[in-house]
Coordinates of C-alpha atoms in Angstrom, one line a residue:
M1 CA 106.7 -95.5 -50.3
I2 CA 109.7 -93.2 -50.7
E3 CA 109.6 -90.5 -53.3
I4 CA 112.8 -88.5 -54.1
K5 CA 112.3 -85.5 -56.3
N6 CA 115.0 -83.4 -57.8
L7 CA 117.4 -84.0 -55.0
T8 CA 120.6 -81.9 -55.1
K9 CA 123.4 -81.6 -52.6
K10 CA 126.3 -79.2 -52.9
Y11 CA 129.3 -78.6 -50.7
G12 CA 130.5 -75.2 -51.8
S13 CA 131.2 -75.4 -55.6
K14 CA 131.2 -79.2 -55.5
T15 CA 127.9 -80.9 -56.5
V16 CA 127.6 -84.3 -54.9
L17 CA 124.0 -85.1 -56.0
D18 CA 122.8 -83.6 -59.2
D19 CA 119.0 -83.3 -59.4
I20 CA 118.2 -87.0 -58.9
S21 CA 114.7 -88.4 -58.7
F22 CA 113.5 -92.0 -57.9
T23 CA 111.0 -93.9 -55.9
V24 CA 111.1 -97.0 -53.7
R25 CA 107.8 -98.9 -54.0
S26 CA 106.1 -100.3 -51.0
G27 CA 107.0 -103.9 -50.3
E28 CA 110.1 -104.1 -52.6
I29 CA 113.8 -104.6 -51.9
L30 CA 115.8 -102.0 -53.7
G31 CA 119.5 -102.3 -54.1
F32 CA 121.6 -99.1 -54.3
L33 CA 125.0 -99.2 -56.0
G34 CA 127.6 -96.7 -56.9
P35 CA 131.4 -96.3 -57.0
N36 CA 133.4 -94.3 -54.6
G37 CA 132.3 -90.6 -54.5
A38 CA 129.1 -91.3 -56.5
G39 CA 126.8 -89.8 -53.9
K40 CA 125.4 -93.1 -52.5
S41 CA 126.2 -92.4 -48.9
T42 CA 125.0 -88.8 -49.2
T43 CA 121.7 -89.9 -50.6
M44 CA 121.2 -92.4 -47.7
N45 CA 122.1 -89.8 -45.1
I46 CA 119.6 -87.4 -46.6
I47 CA 116.8 -90.0 -46.7
T48 CA 117.4 -90.9 -43.0
G49 CA 117.5 -87.2 -42.0
Y50 CA 121.1 -87.2 -40.9
I51 CA 121.9 -84.3 -43.3
S52 CA 119.8 -81.9 -45.3
S53 CA 119.7 -81.5 -49.0
T54 CA 120.6 -78.3 -50.9
S55 CA 117.3 -78.6 -52.8
G56 CA 114.7 -81.1 -53.7
S57 CA 112.3 -83.1 -51.5
V58 CA 112.2 -86.5 -49.8
S59 CA 108.9 -88.0 -48.6
I60 CA 107.6 -91.3 -47.2
D61 CA 103.9 -92.1 -47.8
G62 CA 103.4 -88.4 -48.7
I63 CA 105.0 -87.1 -45.4
D64 CA 107.8 -84.7 -46.3
I65 CA 110.9 -84.9 -44.0
M66 CA 111.0 -81.0 -43.7
D67 CA 107.3 -80.7 -42.8
N68 CA 107.0 -83.4 -40.3
P69 CA 110.4 -84.9 -39.4
K70 CA 109.2 -86.8 -36.3
E71 CA 106.4 -88.7 -38.1
Y72 CA 108.7 -89.2 -41.1
K73 CA 111.5 -90.7 -39.1
S74 CA 109.1 -93.0 -37.2
K75 CA 108.6 -94.9 -40.4
I76 CA 112.4 -95.6 -40.8
G77 CA 114.6 -98.3 -39.3
Y78 CA 118.3 -97.6 -40.1
L79 CA 121.3 -99.9 -39.9
P80 CA 124.5 -97.8 -40.7
E81 CA 127.6 -99.5 -41.9
L82 CA 129.0 -99.5 -38.4
P83 CA 126.1 -100.7 -36.2
P84 CA 125.5 -98.3 -33.2
L85 CA 126.0 -100.9 -30.5
Y86 CA 127.0 -100.5 -26.8
M87 CA 129.4 -103.3 -26.2
D88 CA 129.0 -103.5 -22.4
M89 CA 125.3 -104.0 -22.6
T90 CA 123.6 -107.4 -23.1
V91 CA 121.5 -107.8 -26.2
M92 CA 118.3 -107.5 -24.1
E93 CA 119.5 -104.4 -22.3
Y94 CA 120.5 -102.7 -25.5
L95 CA 117.2 -103.4 -27.2
E96 CA 115.3 -102.1 -24.1
F97 CA 117.5 -99.0 -24.3
V98 CA 116.6 -98.5 -28.0
C99 CA 112.9 -98.9 -27.2
G100 CA 113.3 -96.1 -24.7
I101 CA 114.9 -93.8 -27.2
K102 CA 112.2 -94.6 -29.8
S103 CA 109.3 -94.4 -27.3
A104 CA 108.4 -98.0 -28.3
D105 CA 106.8 -100.7 -26.2
S106 CA 109.5 -103.2 -25.1
S107 CA 106.9 -106.0 -25.5
C108 CA 108.1 -106.1 -29.1
I109 CA 111.5 -107.3 -28.2
P110 CA 110.8 -111.1 -28.0
E111 CA 109.3 -111.1 -31.5
I112 CA 112.3 -109.1 -32.9
L113 CA 114.7 -111.5 -31.2
K114 CA 112.9 -114.4 -33.0
E115 CA 112.8 -112.6 -36.3
V116 CA 116.5 -112.0 -36.5
R117 CA 117.4 -115.3 -34.8
I118 CA 119.2 -114.0 -31.7
E119 CA 117.0 -115.4 -28.9
D120 CA 119.8 -117.7 -27.8
V121 CA 122.2 -114.8 -27.2
S122 CA 119.8 -112.3 -25.7
H123 CA 121.4 -112.3 -22.3
R124 CA 125.0 -112.2 -23.5
L125 CA 127.2 -109.1 -23.6
I126 CA 127.4 -107.7 -27.1
K127 CA 131.2 -107.4 -26.9
N128 CA 131.4 -111.2 -26.6
L129 CA 129.3 -111.9 -29.8
S130 CA 130.7 -112.7 -33.2
K131 CA 130.6 -110.0 -35.9
G132 CA 127.7 -111.9 -37.6
Y133 CA 125.6 -111.8 -34.4
R134 CA 126.5 -108.2 -33.8
Q135 CA 125.2 -107.4 -37.3
R136 CA 121.9 -109.2 -36.4
V137 CA 121.7 -107.1 -33.2
G138 CA 122.1 -104.0 -35.4
I139 CA 119.2 -105.2 -37.6
A140 CA 117.2 -105.9 -34.5
Q141 CA 117.6 -102.2 -33.3
A142 CA 116.4 -101.1 -36.7
L143 CA 113.2 -103.1 -36.3
V144 CA 112.3 -101.5 -32.9
G145 CA 109.1 -99.4 -33.4
D146 CA 107.9 -101.6 -36.3
P147 CA 109.1 -99.2 -39.1
E148 CA 107.6 -99.6 -42.6
L149 CA 111.0 -99.0 -44.2
L150 CA 114.4 -100.5 -43.4
I151 CA 117.5 -98.8 -44.7
L152 CA 120.5 -101.1 -44.5
D153 CA 124.0 -99.7 -45.3
E154 CA 126.5 -102.5 -46.1
P155 CA 124.6 -105.1 -44.0
T156 CA 127.1 -107.9 -44.8
V157 CA 130.4 -105.9 -44.8
G158 CA 133.3 -107.8 -43.0
L159 CA 131.4 -111.0 -42.6
D160 CA 132.6 -114.5 -43.5
P161 CA 130.8 -116.5 -46.2
M162 CA 128.6 -118.4 -43.8
Q163 CA 127.6 -115.2 -41.9
I164 CA 126.8 -113.5 -45.3
I165 CA 124.5 -116.4 -46.2
D166 CA 122.9 -116.1 -42.7
I167 CA 122.3 -112.3 -43.0
R168 CA 121.1 -112.7 -46.6
N169 CA 118.4 -115.1 -45.3
V170 CA 117.4 -112.7 -42.6
I171 CA 117.1 -109.9 -45.1
S172 CA 115.0 -112.1 -47.5
Q173 CA 112.6 -112.9 -44.7
L174 CA 112.3 -109.2 -43.7
G175 CA 111.6 -108.4 -47.3
K176 CA 108.4 -110.3 -47.1
K177 CA 107.1 -107.8 -44.5
K178 CA 109.0 -104.6 -45.0
T179 CA 110.2 -102.3 -47.7
L180 CA 114.0 -102.5 -47.9
F181 CA 116.6 -100.0 -49.2
I182 CA 120.0 -101.7 -49.3
S183 CA 123.5 -100.6 -50.3
S184 CA 126.3 -103.1 -50.6
H185 CA 129.8 -103.5 -51.9
I186 CA 129.1 -107.2 -52.6
L187 CA 127.3 -107.0 -55.9
S188 CA 126.3 -110.7 -55.8
E189 CA 124.3 -109.9 -52.6
I190 CA 122.3 -107.2 -54.4
S191 CA 121.6 -109.6 -57.3
A192 CA 120.5 -112.3 -54.9
V193 CA 118.1 -110.4 -52.7
C194 CA 116.9 -107.3 -54.5
D195 CA 113.9 -106.9 -56.8
R196 CA 115.3 -103.8 -58.4
V197 CA 118.7 -102.1 -58.7
L198 CA 119.5 -98.4 -58.7
I199 CA 123.0 -97.4 -59.9
I200 CA 124.3 -93.9 -59.2
N201 CA 127.5 -92.4 -60.7
K202 CA 129.0 -88.9 -60.3
G203 CA 125.8 -87.7 -58.6
K204 CA 123.4 -88.9 -61.3
I205 CA 121.2 -92.0 -61.6
V206 CA 122.6 -94.0 -64.6
A207 CA 120.4 -97.1 -64.4
E208 CA 117.3 -98.3 -62.6
D209 CA 115.6 -101.7 -63.3
T210 CA 115.5 -105.3 -62.3
P211 CA 118.9 -107.2 -62.4
D212 CA 117.6 -109.2 -65.3
N213 CA 116.5 -106.2 -67.4
L214 CA 119.7 -104.4 -66.7
S215 CA 121.6 -107.1 -68.5
A216 CA 120.1 -105.9 -71.8
L217 CA 122.0 -102.6 -71.3
V218 CA 125.4 -104.1 -71.9
S219 CA 126.7 -106.2 -74.7
G220 CA 125.8 -109.8 -74.1
K221 CA 122.3 -109.9 -75.4
N222 CA 123.8 -111.1 -78.8
K223 CA 126.1 -113.6 -77.2
Y224 CA 125.3 -117.2 -76.7
I225 CA 126.8 -120.4 -75.3
A226 CA 126.2 -123.6 -77.3
R227 CA 127.3 -127.2 -76.9
I228 CA 127.3 -128.9 -80.3
E229 CA 127.9 -132.6 -81.0
G230 CA 130.0 -133.3 -84.1
T231 CA 133.6 -132.9 -85.4
K232 CA 135.3 -129.6 -84.7
E233 CA 136.1 -129.1 -88.3
D234 CA 132.5 -129.6 -89.5
I235 CA 131.0 -127.5 -86.7
E236 CA 133.3 -124.5 -87.4
K237 CA 132.8 -124.8 -91.1
L238 CA 129.0 -124.4 -90.6
L239 CA 129.3 -121.6 -88.1
S240 CA 131.7 -119.6 -90.4
E241 CA 129.2 -119.9 -93.3
M242 CA 126.3 -118.5 -91.3
K243 CA 125.8 -114.8 -92.3
D244 CA 124.3 -113.7 -89.0
I245 CA 127.2 -115.0 -86.9
D246 CA 129.8 -112.4 -86.4
R247 CA 132.4 -114.7 -84.7
F248 CA 132.7 -117.7 -82.4
E249 CA 135.2 -119.1 -79.9
C250 CA 135.7 -122.8 -79.0
R251 CA 135.9 -123.2 -75.3
G252 CA 136.9 -126.9 -75.2
S253 CA 135.4 -130.4 -75.7
D254 CA 134.2 -133.3 -73.6
E255 CA 134.8 -137.1 -73.9
E256 CA 131.5 -137.6 -75.7
G257 CA 132.6 -135.7 -78.8
S258 CA 130.8 -132.4 -78.3
F259 CA 132.3 -128.9 -78.3
D260 CA 131.4 -125.8 -76.3
Y261 CA 131.3 -122.5 -78.3
I262 CA 130.7 -118.9 -77.4
I263 CA 128.8 -117.5 -80.4
Y264 CA 128.5 -113.8 -81.2
A265 CA 125.5 -112.8 -83.4
R266 CA 125.5 -109.7 -85.5
K267 CA 123.7 -106.8 -84.0
G268 CA 120.0 -107.1 -84.3
S269 CA 120.1 -110.7 -85.5
D270 CA 118.4 -113.7 -84.0
I271 CA 120.4 -116.8 -84.9
R272 CA 118.6 -119.4 -82.8
K273 CA 116.2 -120.9 -85.4
A274 CA 118.8 -120.8 -88.3
L275 CA 121.5 -122.3 -86.1
F276 CA 119.3 -125.2 -85.0
N277 CA 118.1 -125.9 -88.5
T278 CA 121.6 -125.8 -90.0
I279 CA 123.1 -128.1 -87.4
A280 CA 120.3 -130.6 -87.7
A281 CA 120.3 -130.6 -91.5
N282 CA 124.0 -131.6 -91.4
G283 CA 123.4 -134.6 -89.0
M284 CA 124.7 -132.9 -85.9
A285 CA 123.0 -132.0 -82.6
I286 CA 122.8 -129.0 -80.3
L287 CA 123.0 -130.4 -76.7
M288 CA 122.8 -127.1 -74.9
F289 CA 122.1 -123.5 -76.0
K290 CA 121.5 -120.4 -73.9
S291 CA 122.1 -116.7 -73.8
F292 CA 125.3 -115.6 -72.2
D293 CA 124.7 -114.5 -68.6
V294 CA 125.7 -110.9 -67.9
S295 CA 126.6 -110.5 -64.3
L296 CA 125.7 -107.5 -62.1
E297 CA 129.5 -106.8 -62.0
D298 CA 129.5 -106.5 -65.8
I299 CA 126.6 -104.1 -65.7
F300 CA 128.1 -102.0 -62.9
I301 CA 131.5 -101.7 -64.6
T302 CA 130.0 -100.9 -68.0
L303 CA 127.7 -98.2 -66.7
T304 CA 130.1 -96.5 -64.2
G305 CA 133.4 -97.1 -66.0
S306 CA 134.9 -98.3 -62.7
E307 CA 136.2 -101.5 -61.2
K308 CA 134.1 -103.3 -58.7
G309 CA 133.8 -101.4 -55.4
E310 CA 131.8 -98.6 -53.8
E311 CA 131.9 -96.0 -51.1

């Protein structure tokens, strides 16, 4: 779908993008993350044709933006962080206006209204709508012309929790029909809706994979949570005697006489079978056992060396 090759952007002596390459496959939802100044917004601006690159190429379905910009841009629907809305227009008037700009048939509007769930406010002034509805109108204008690719920059910024859930559902439904390229400050949003995650830092791509596979890049793959039934003294004696356990932490107990532990295995060790056999052989039971879940926030901070937050 999108192919980025050796993309570089310089402002004088400052390199904002440093020879990055990646693809966005047709039909996928790709999440784009990066701390402040990483080059995320610059990348999105180049893809949409808003600014040009210093070197490298950008193409959609083999159409290069420099060779055929009009056909290239016809394949893109774009929602910037601040939706380009005219507040004194009704929703219907605004979408008809957008159809005129894009030379699109206005007969598409009823279907778009239905798709983003704004049929009930189509004749209201945009300035009288809530921020959540305005965001949906912004998504609606991006859908005019039936583009193959939607680029959404911070689609849930400034929304309350219920509005975020609503927009997330809209995005998930759109992802069944379109290719989506999404940036977001809300890392849980990326994890919830995206098939793949791309992380950029200091102008370079530092990670690219599914949210689940990225968790293997940070410490956590040798970390487990276990609920063990028995006395605390007996449990900890057995854990301390197992050679492949590096250390463990008790996180409390319940009324039924079981204790929760975070267990750290030595690097390269698989403690599961030995732990189950040891606990069972000593008349105790493992009631729950699972790998420690590494969040997208953990991955982001580990790979970029920054606190949560983006440009």
